[in-house]
mmCIF file of C-alpha atoms in Angstrom:
data_model
loop_
_atom_site.group_PDB
_atom_site.id
_atom_site.type_symbol
_atom_site.label_atom_id
_atom_site.label_comp_id
_atom_site.label_asym_id
_atom_site.label_seq_id
_atom_site.Cartn_x
_atom_site.Cartn_y
_atom_site.Cartn_z
ATOM 1 C CA UNK A 51 58.238 132.401 109.158
ATOM 2 C CA UNK A 52 61.516 131.593 110.926
ATOM 3 C CA UNK A 53 64.983 133.019 110.314
ATOM 4 C CA UNK A 54 66.566 129.878 108.871
ATOM 5 C CA UNK A 55 70.161 129.701 107.704
ATOM 6 C CA UNK A 56 69.784 126.322 105.985
ATOM 7 C CA UNK A 57 66.812 124.450 104.562
ATOM 8 C CA UNK A 58 67.265 120.729 104.018
ATOM 9 C CA UNK A 59 64.982 119.492 101.236
ATOM 10 C CA UNK A 60 64.035 115.815 101.322
ATOM 11 C CA UNK A 61 61.994 114.237 98.481
ATOM 12 C CA UNK A 62 59.879 111.329 99.737
ATOM 13 C CA UNK A 63 57.647 108.773 97.997
ATOM 14 C CA UNK A 64 56.067 106.412 100.555
ATOM 15 C CA UNK A 65 59.025 106.580 102.927
ATOM 16 C CA UNK A 66 57.363 105.795 106.262
ATOM 17 C CA UNK A 67 60.114 103.238 107.028
ATOM 18 C CA UNK A 68 62.878 105.804 106.607
ATOM 19 C CA UNK A 69 61.603 109.352 107.078
ATOM 20 C CA UNK A 70 62.132 109.544 110.847
ATOM 21 C CA UNK A 71 65.634 108.125 110.524
ATOM 22 C CA UNK A 72 66.505 110.743 107.900
ATOM 23 C CA UNK A 73 64.992 113.593 109.932
ATOM 24 C CA UNK A 74 66.926 112.501 113.018
ATOM 25 C CA UNK A 75 70.210 112.573 111.102
ATOM 26 C CA UNK A 76 69.414 116.123 109.952
ATOM 27 C CA UNK A 77 68.536 117.170 113.510
ATOM 28 C CA UNK A 78 71.889 115.859 114.775
ATOM 29 C CA UNK A 79 73.690 117.804 112.042
ATOM 30 C CA UNK A 80 71.617 120.907 112.853
ATOM 31 C CA UNK A 81 72.606 120.633 116.529
ATOM 32 C CA UNK A 82 76.310 120.558 115.611
ATOM 33 C CA UNK A 83 75.764 123.474 113.205
ATOM 34 C CA UNK A 84 74.165 125.513 115.967
ATOM 35 C CA UNK A 85 72.091 127.787 113.720
ATOM 36 C CA UNK A 86 68.416 127.526 112.641
ATOM 37 C CA UNK A 87 67.750 124.728 110.145
ATOM 38 C CA UNK A 88 64.440 124.109 108.371
ATOM 39 C CA UNK A 89 63.547 120.570 107.272
ATOM 40 C CA UNK A 90 61.165 120.217 104.328
ATOM 41 C CA UNK A 91 59.813 116.791 103.391
ATOM 42 C CA UNK A 92 58.365 116.913 99.871
ATOM 43 C CA UNK A 93 55.714 114.189 99.926
ATOM 44 C CA UNK A 94 55.436 112.897 96.380
ATOM 45 C CA UNK A 95 52.311 110.799 95.719
ATOM 46 C CA UNK A 96 52.483 109.361 99.235
ATOM 47 C CA UNK A 97 49.762 106.922 100.256
ATOM 48 C CA UNK A 98 51.331 105.799 103.538
ATOM 49 C CA UNK A 99 52.163 107.614 106.802
ATOM 50 C CA UNK A 100 55.135 109.615 105.502
ATOM 51 C CA UNK A 101 53.401 112.983 105.895
ATOM 52 C CA UNK A 102 52.124 112.301 109.405
ATOM 53 C CA UNK A 103 55.487 111.016 110.615
ATOM 54 C CA UNK A 104 57.306 113.983 109.079
ATOM 55 C CA UNK A 105 55.000 116.489 110.760
ATOM 56 C CA UNK A 106 55.151 114.651 114.090
ATOM 57 C CA UNK A 107 58.927 114.893 113.992
ATOM 58 C CA UNK A 108 59.110 118.606 113.338
ATOM 59 C CA UNK A 109 59.453 118.755 109.567
ATOM 60 C CA UNK A 110 57.482 121.010 107.273
ATOM 61 C CA UNK A 111 55.609 119.111 104.541
ATOM 62 C CA UNK A 112 55.179 120.189 100.929
ATOM 63 C CA UNK A 113 52.966 118.103 98.633
ATOM 64 C CA UNK A 114 53.901 117.259 95.052
ATOM 65 C CA UNK A 115 52.368 114.881 92.495
ATOM 66 C CA UNK A 116 54.890 114.957 89.627
ATOM 67 C CA UNK A 117 56.736 111.857 88.434
ATOM 68 C CA UNK A 118 60.048 113.671 88.104
ATOM 69 C CA UNK A 119 62.554 113.790 90.952
ATOM 70 C CA UNK A 120 63.942 117.122 89.751
ATOM 71 C CA UNK A 121 60.483 118.696 89.984
ATOM 72 C CA UNK A 122 60.010 117.213 93.461
ATOM 73 C CA UNK A 123 63.270 118.708 94.720
ATOM 74 C CA UNK A 124 62.515 122.033 93.030
ATOM 75 C CA UNK A 125 59.148 122.222 94.819
ATOM 76 C CA UNK A 126 61.031 122.014 98.114
ATOM 77 C CA UNK A 127 63.600 124.598 97.048
ATOM 78 C CA UNK A 128 60.844 127.000 95.992
ATOM 79 C CA UNK A 129 59.168 126.666 99.391
ATOM 80 C CA UNK A 130 62.438 126.917 101.339
ATOM 81 C CA UNK A 131 62.914 129.797 103.779
ATOM 82 C CA UNK A 132 66.619 129.271 104.373
ATOM 83 C CA UNK A 133 69.409 131.269 102.733
ATOM 84 C CA UNK A 134 71.209 128.034 101.907
ATOM 85 C CA UNK A 135 69.809 124.765 100.555
ATOM 86 C CA UNK A 136 70.874 121.184 101.122
ATOM 87 C CA UNK A 137 69.180 118.158 99.573
ATOM 88 C CA UNK A 138 69.224 114.509 100.614
ATOM 89 C CA UNK A 139 67.040 111.549 99.671
ATOM 90 C CA UNK A 140 64.717 110.249 102.361
ATOM 91 C CA UNK A 141 66.174 106.756 102.698
ATOM 92 C CA UNK A 142 69.675 108.166 103.224
ATOM 93 C CA UNK A 143 71.325 109.894 106.172
ATOM 94 C CA UNK A 144 73.918 112.600 106.703
ATOM 95 C CA UNK A 145 76.778 112.564 109.181
ATOM 96 C CA UNK A 146 76.590 115.037 112.044
ATOM 97 C CA UNK A 147 79.073 117.602 110.726
ATOM 98 C CA UNK A 148 77.543 117.815 107.239
ATOM 99 C CA UNK A 149 75.644 121.115 107.493
ATOM 100 C CA UNK A 150 78.411 122.892 109.400
ATOM 101 C CA UNK A 151 81.093 121.845 106.905
ATOM 102 C CA UNK A 152 78.973 122.879 103.903
ATOM 103 C CA UNK A 153 78.273 126.249 105.547
ATOM 104 C CA UNK A 154 81.981 126.871 106.188
ATOM 105 C CA UNK A 155 82.847 126.056 102.577
ATOM 106 C CA UNK A 156 80.134 128.370 101.249
ATOM 107 C CA UNK A 157 81.099 131.206 103.616
ATOM 108 C CA UNK A 158 84.729 130.938 102.468
ATOM 109 C CA UNK A 159 83.625 132.447 99.162
ATOM 110 C CA UNK A 160 85.600 129.862 97.190
ATOM 111 C CA UNK A 161 82.738 127.496 96.408
ATOM 112 C CA UNK A 162 79.504 127.878 94.461
ATOM 113 C CA UNK A 163 78.226 124.716 96.089
ATOM 114 C CA UNK A 164 78.979 121.035 95.913
ATOM 115 C CA UNK A 165 78.250 117.469 96.854
ATOM 116 C CA UNK A 166 79.451 114.811 99.252
ATOM 117 C CA UNK A 167 81.216 111.445 99.216
ATOM 118 C CA UNK A 168 78.993 108.366 99.462
ATOM 119 C CA UNK A 169 79.474 105.475 101.866
ATOM 120 C CA UNK A 170 77.129 102.482 101.894
ATOM 121 C CA UNK A 171 75.378 101.579 105.153
ATOM 122 C CA UNK A 172 76.593 97.989 104.763
ATOM 123 C CA UNK A 173 79.048 96.234 102.460
ATOM 124 C CA UNK A 174 79.481 93.012 100.503
ATOM 125 C CA UNK A 175 81.696 92.216 97.510
ATOM 126 C CA UNK A 176 79.232 93.540 94.880
ATOM 127 C CA UNK A 177 78.486 96.602 97.029
ATOM 128 C CA UNK A 178 82.217 97.291 97.272
ATOM 129 C CA UNK A 179 82.221 97.141 93.467
ATOM 130 C CA UNK A 180 79.358 99.674 93.329
ATOM 131 C CA UNK A 181 81.173 101.858 95.845
ATOM 132 C CA UNK A 182 84.391 101.692 93.816
ATOM 133 C CA UNK A 183 82.589 102.623 90.584
ATOM 134 C CA UNK A 184 81.013 105.621 92.351
ATOM 135 C CA UNK A 185 84.366 106.762 93.735
ATOM 136 C CA UNK A 186 86.078 106.431 90.371
ATOM 137 C CA UNK A 187 83.275 108.263 88.573
ATOM 138 C CA UNK A 188 83.173 111.086 91.093
ATOM 139 C CA UNK A 189 86.965 111.277 91.231
ATOM 140 C CA UNK A 190 87.341 111.564 87.457
ATOM 141 C CA UNK A 191 84.560 114.097 86.952
ATOM 142 C CA UNK A 192 84.543 115.947 90.277
ATOM 143 C CA UNK A 193 80.737 115.912 90.018
ATOM 144 C CA UNK A 194 79.932 114.656 93.512
ATOM 145 C CA UNK A 195 76.211 114.137 94.066
ATOM 146 C CA UNK A 196 74.065 112.483 96.748
ATOM 147 C CA UNK A 197 73.933 115.503 99.010
ATOM 148 C CA UNK A 198 73.822 118.870 97.240
ATOM 149 C CA UNK A 199 74.540 122.208 98.928
ATOM 150 C CA UNK A 200 74.410 125.753 97.583
ATOM 151 C CA UNK A 201 72.623 129.019 98.289
ATOM 152 C CA UNK A 202 68.971 129.301 97.338
ATOM 153 C CA UNK A 203 69.975 132.199 95.103
ATOM 154 C CA UNK A 204 72.381 129.912 93.243
ATOM 155 C CA UNK A 205 69.765 127.198 92.740
ATOM 156 C CA UNK A 206 67.370 129.825 91.398
ATOM 157 C CA UNK A 207 70.059 131.179 89.063
ATOM 158 C CA UNK A 208 70.589 127.771 87.412
ATOM 159 C CA UNK A 209 66.864 127.028 87.254
ATOM 160 C CA UNK A 210 66.926 124.467 90.062
ATOM 161 C CA UNK A 211 67.574 120.801 89.472
ATOM 162 C CA UNK A 212 67.875 119.825 85.811
ATOM 163 C CA UNK A 213 64.509 118.809 84.354
ATOM 164 C CA UNK A 214 65.283 115.119 83.796
ATOM 165 C CA UNK A 215 63.626 111.967 85.172
ATOM 166 C CA UNK A 216 66.973 110.236 85.669
ATOM 167 C CA UNK A 217 70.618 111.351 86.001
ATOM 168 C CA UNK A 218 69.307 114.788 86.943
ATOM 169 C CA UNK A 219 71.846 114.873 89.764
ATOM 170 C CA UNK A 220 74.836 114.651 87.410
ATOM 171 C CA UNK A 221 73.411 117.326 85.105
ATOM 172 C CA UNK A 222 72.670 119.580 88.081
ATOM 173 C CA UNK A 223 76.245 119.164 89.308
ATOM 174 C CA UNK A 224 77.453 120.135 85.812
ATOM 175 C CA UNK A 225 75.193 123.206 85.849
ATOM 176 C CA UNK A 226 76.437 124.272 89.274
ATOM 177 C CA UNK A 227 80.043 123.778 88.211
ATOM 178 C CA UNK A 228 79.558 125.812 85.021
ATOM 179 C CA UNK A 229 77.775 128.611 86.883
ATOM 180 C CA UNK A 230 80.494 128.688 89.511
ATOM 181 C CA UNK A 231 83.192 128.928 86.861
ATOM 182 C CA UNK A 232 81.593 132.123 85.555
ATOM 183 C CA UNK A 233 81.841 133.598 89.056
ATOM 184 C CA UNK A 234 85.347 132.343 89.722
ATOM 185 C CA UNK A 235 84.145 129.726 92.226
ATOM 186 C CA UNK A 236 84.646 125.967 92.441
ATOM 187 C CA UNK A 237 82.234 123.056 92.703
ATOM 188 C CA UNK A 238 83.305 121.387 95.923
ATOM 189 C CA UNK A 239 82.981 118.219 97.933
ATOM 190 C CA UNK A 240 82.768 117.685 101.668
ATOM 191 C CA UNK A 241 86.017 116.304 103.061
ATOM 192 C CA UNK A 242 85.104 115.339 106.609
ATOM 193 C CA UNK A 243 81.491 114.212 106.180
ATOM 194 C CA UNK A 244 79.570 111.975 103.818
ATOM 195 C CA UNK A 245 76.239 110.572 102.703
ATOM 196 C CA UNK A 246 75.240 107.303 104.353
ATOM 197 C CA UNK A 247 73.723 105.574 101.332
ATOM 198 C CA UNK A 248 70.745 103.271 101.889
ATOM 199 C CA UNK A 249 71.123 99.692 100.639
ATOM 200 C CA UNK A 250 67.402 98.939 100.718
ATOM 201 C CA UNK A 251 67.119 98.138 96.993
ATOM 202 C CA UNK A 252 70.047 95.734 97.292
ATOM 203 C CA UNK A 253 68.510 94.271 100.463
ATOM 204 C CA UNK A 254 65.266 93.770 98.547
ATOM 205 C CA UNK A 255 66.527 92.659 95.130
ATOM 206 C CA UNK A 256 70.024 91.299 95.757
ATOM 207 C CA UNK A 257 73.488 92.776 96.077
ATOM 208 C CA UNK A 258 74.264 92.282 92.362
ATOM 209 C CA UNK A 259 71.212 94.404 91.450
ATOM 210 C CA UNK A 260 72.711 97.292 89.473
ATOM 211 C CA UNK A 261 75.519 95.267 87.944
ATOM 212 C CA UNK A 262 72.938 92.685 86.799
ATOM 213 C CA UNK A 263 70.622 95.404 85.477
ATOM 214 C CA UNK A 264 73.422 96.891 83.363
ATOM 215 C CA UNK A 265 73.795 93.578 81.524
ATOM 216 C CA UNK A 266 70.087 92.726 81.363
ATOM 217 C CA UNK A 267 69.119 96.159 80.057
ATOM 218 C CA UNK A 268 72.069 96.886 77.788
ATOM 219 C CA UNK A 269 69.690 97.099 74.814
ATOM 220 C CA UNK A 270 67.357 99.561 76.555
ATOM 221 C CA UNK A 271 70.306 101.703 77.619
ATOM 222 C CA UNK A 272 71.633 101.735 74.063
ATOM 223 C CA UNK A 273 68.218 102.719 72.671
ATOM 224 C CA UNK A 274 67.949 105.511 75.254
ATOM 225 C CA UNK A 275 71.359 106.821 74.195
ATOM 226 C CA UNK A 276 70.038 106.960 70.629
ATOM 227 C CA UNK A 277 66.876 108.791 71.652
ATOM 228 C CA UNK A 278 64.323 106.004 72.235
ATOM 229 C CA UNK A 279 63.749 106.077 75.990
ATOM 230 C CA UNK A 280 60.477 104.116 76.329
ATOM 231 C CA UNK A 281 62.051 100.939 77.755
ATOM 232 C CA UNK A 282 64.491 102.923 79.869
ATOM 233 C CA UNK A 283 61.641 105.017 81.300
ATOM 234 C CA UNK A 284 59.847 101.832 82.391
ATOM 235 C CA UNK A 285 63.000 100.718 84.215
ATOM 236 C CA UNK A 286 63.314 104.111 85.901
ATOM 237 C CA UNK A 287 59.687 103.919 87.047
ATOM 238 C CA UNK A 288 60.223 100.429 88.473
ATOM 239 C CA UNK A 289 63.382 101.332 90.373
ATOM 240 C CA UNK A 290 62.485 104.840 91.534
ATOM 241 C CA UNK A 291 59.068 106.377 90.908
ATOM 242 C CA UNK A 292 57.005 103.280 91.725
ATOM 243 C CA UNK A 293 59.383 101.628 94.176
ATOM 244 C CA UNK A 294 58.017 101.207 97.707
ATOM 245 C CA UNK A 295 60.529 98.792 99.222
#
């Protein structure tokens, strides 16, 4: 079974281009941490070589067919054998001190869990704008996402990741923060490490991608805010659940 301290859960939909890179970043962080770390790749509707590459590189594979990223992450958390959980998307990477810093914050007893700052793997003017918007949003709310870290017991107590097809990360951060408040603990953020955010969608569809989409889909976003999410759901499928770039 293994006596793991941390389990890193990685959702993956056809990620053969990125899965080894992600696993290697986790292995480097595990080496710095110096305690047993389990890596779970949750293969979600994969039709490429993601599963084979994950297994060849020492990860444990869990299969999942749901079209909901929260459910995919929760499948990995349920299967996890570590006392503590960390999540990261498969096209992203973590810096080498990430697991150790999260562990130290959790062991301090002051934090219920938390997130991490985000830094893009390359920059241009529009990507600096995206970066700035992320920093402002995280700074104002304190709801850092990207990489999540908390005990498995804590994730179970809040019911895992919020059952939403989009923006589930923000809602999960809110849930963790609220649960921590009840216990007199804070929702934290790594100070010395960060998420290396993939720019593959920008590489594929242009650096103005998300800024352009906000203007082009203003009507769909407004309808979704009023309860009609059909058009918004199609956009989410295109950018996330069906994306294979």
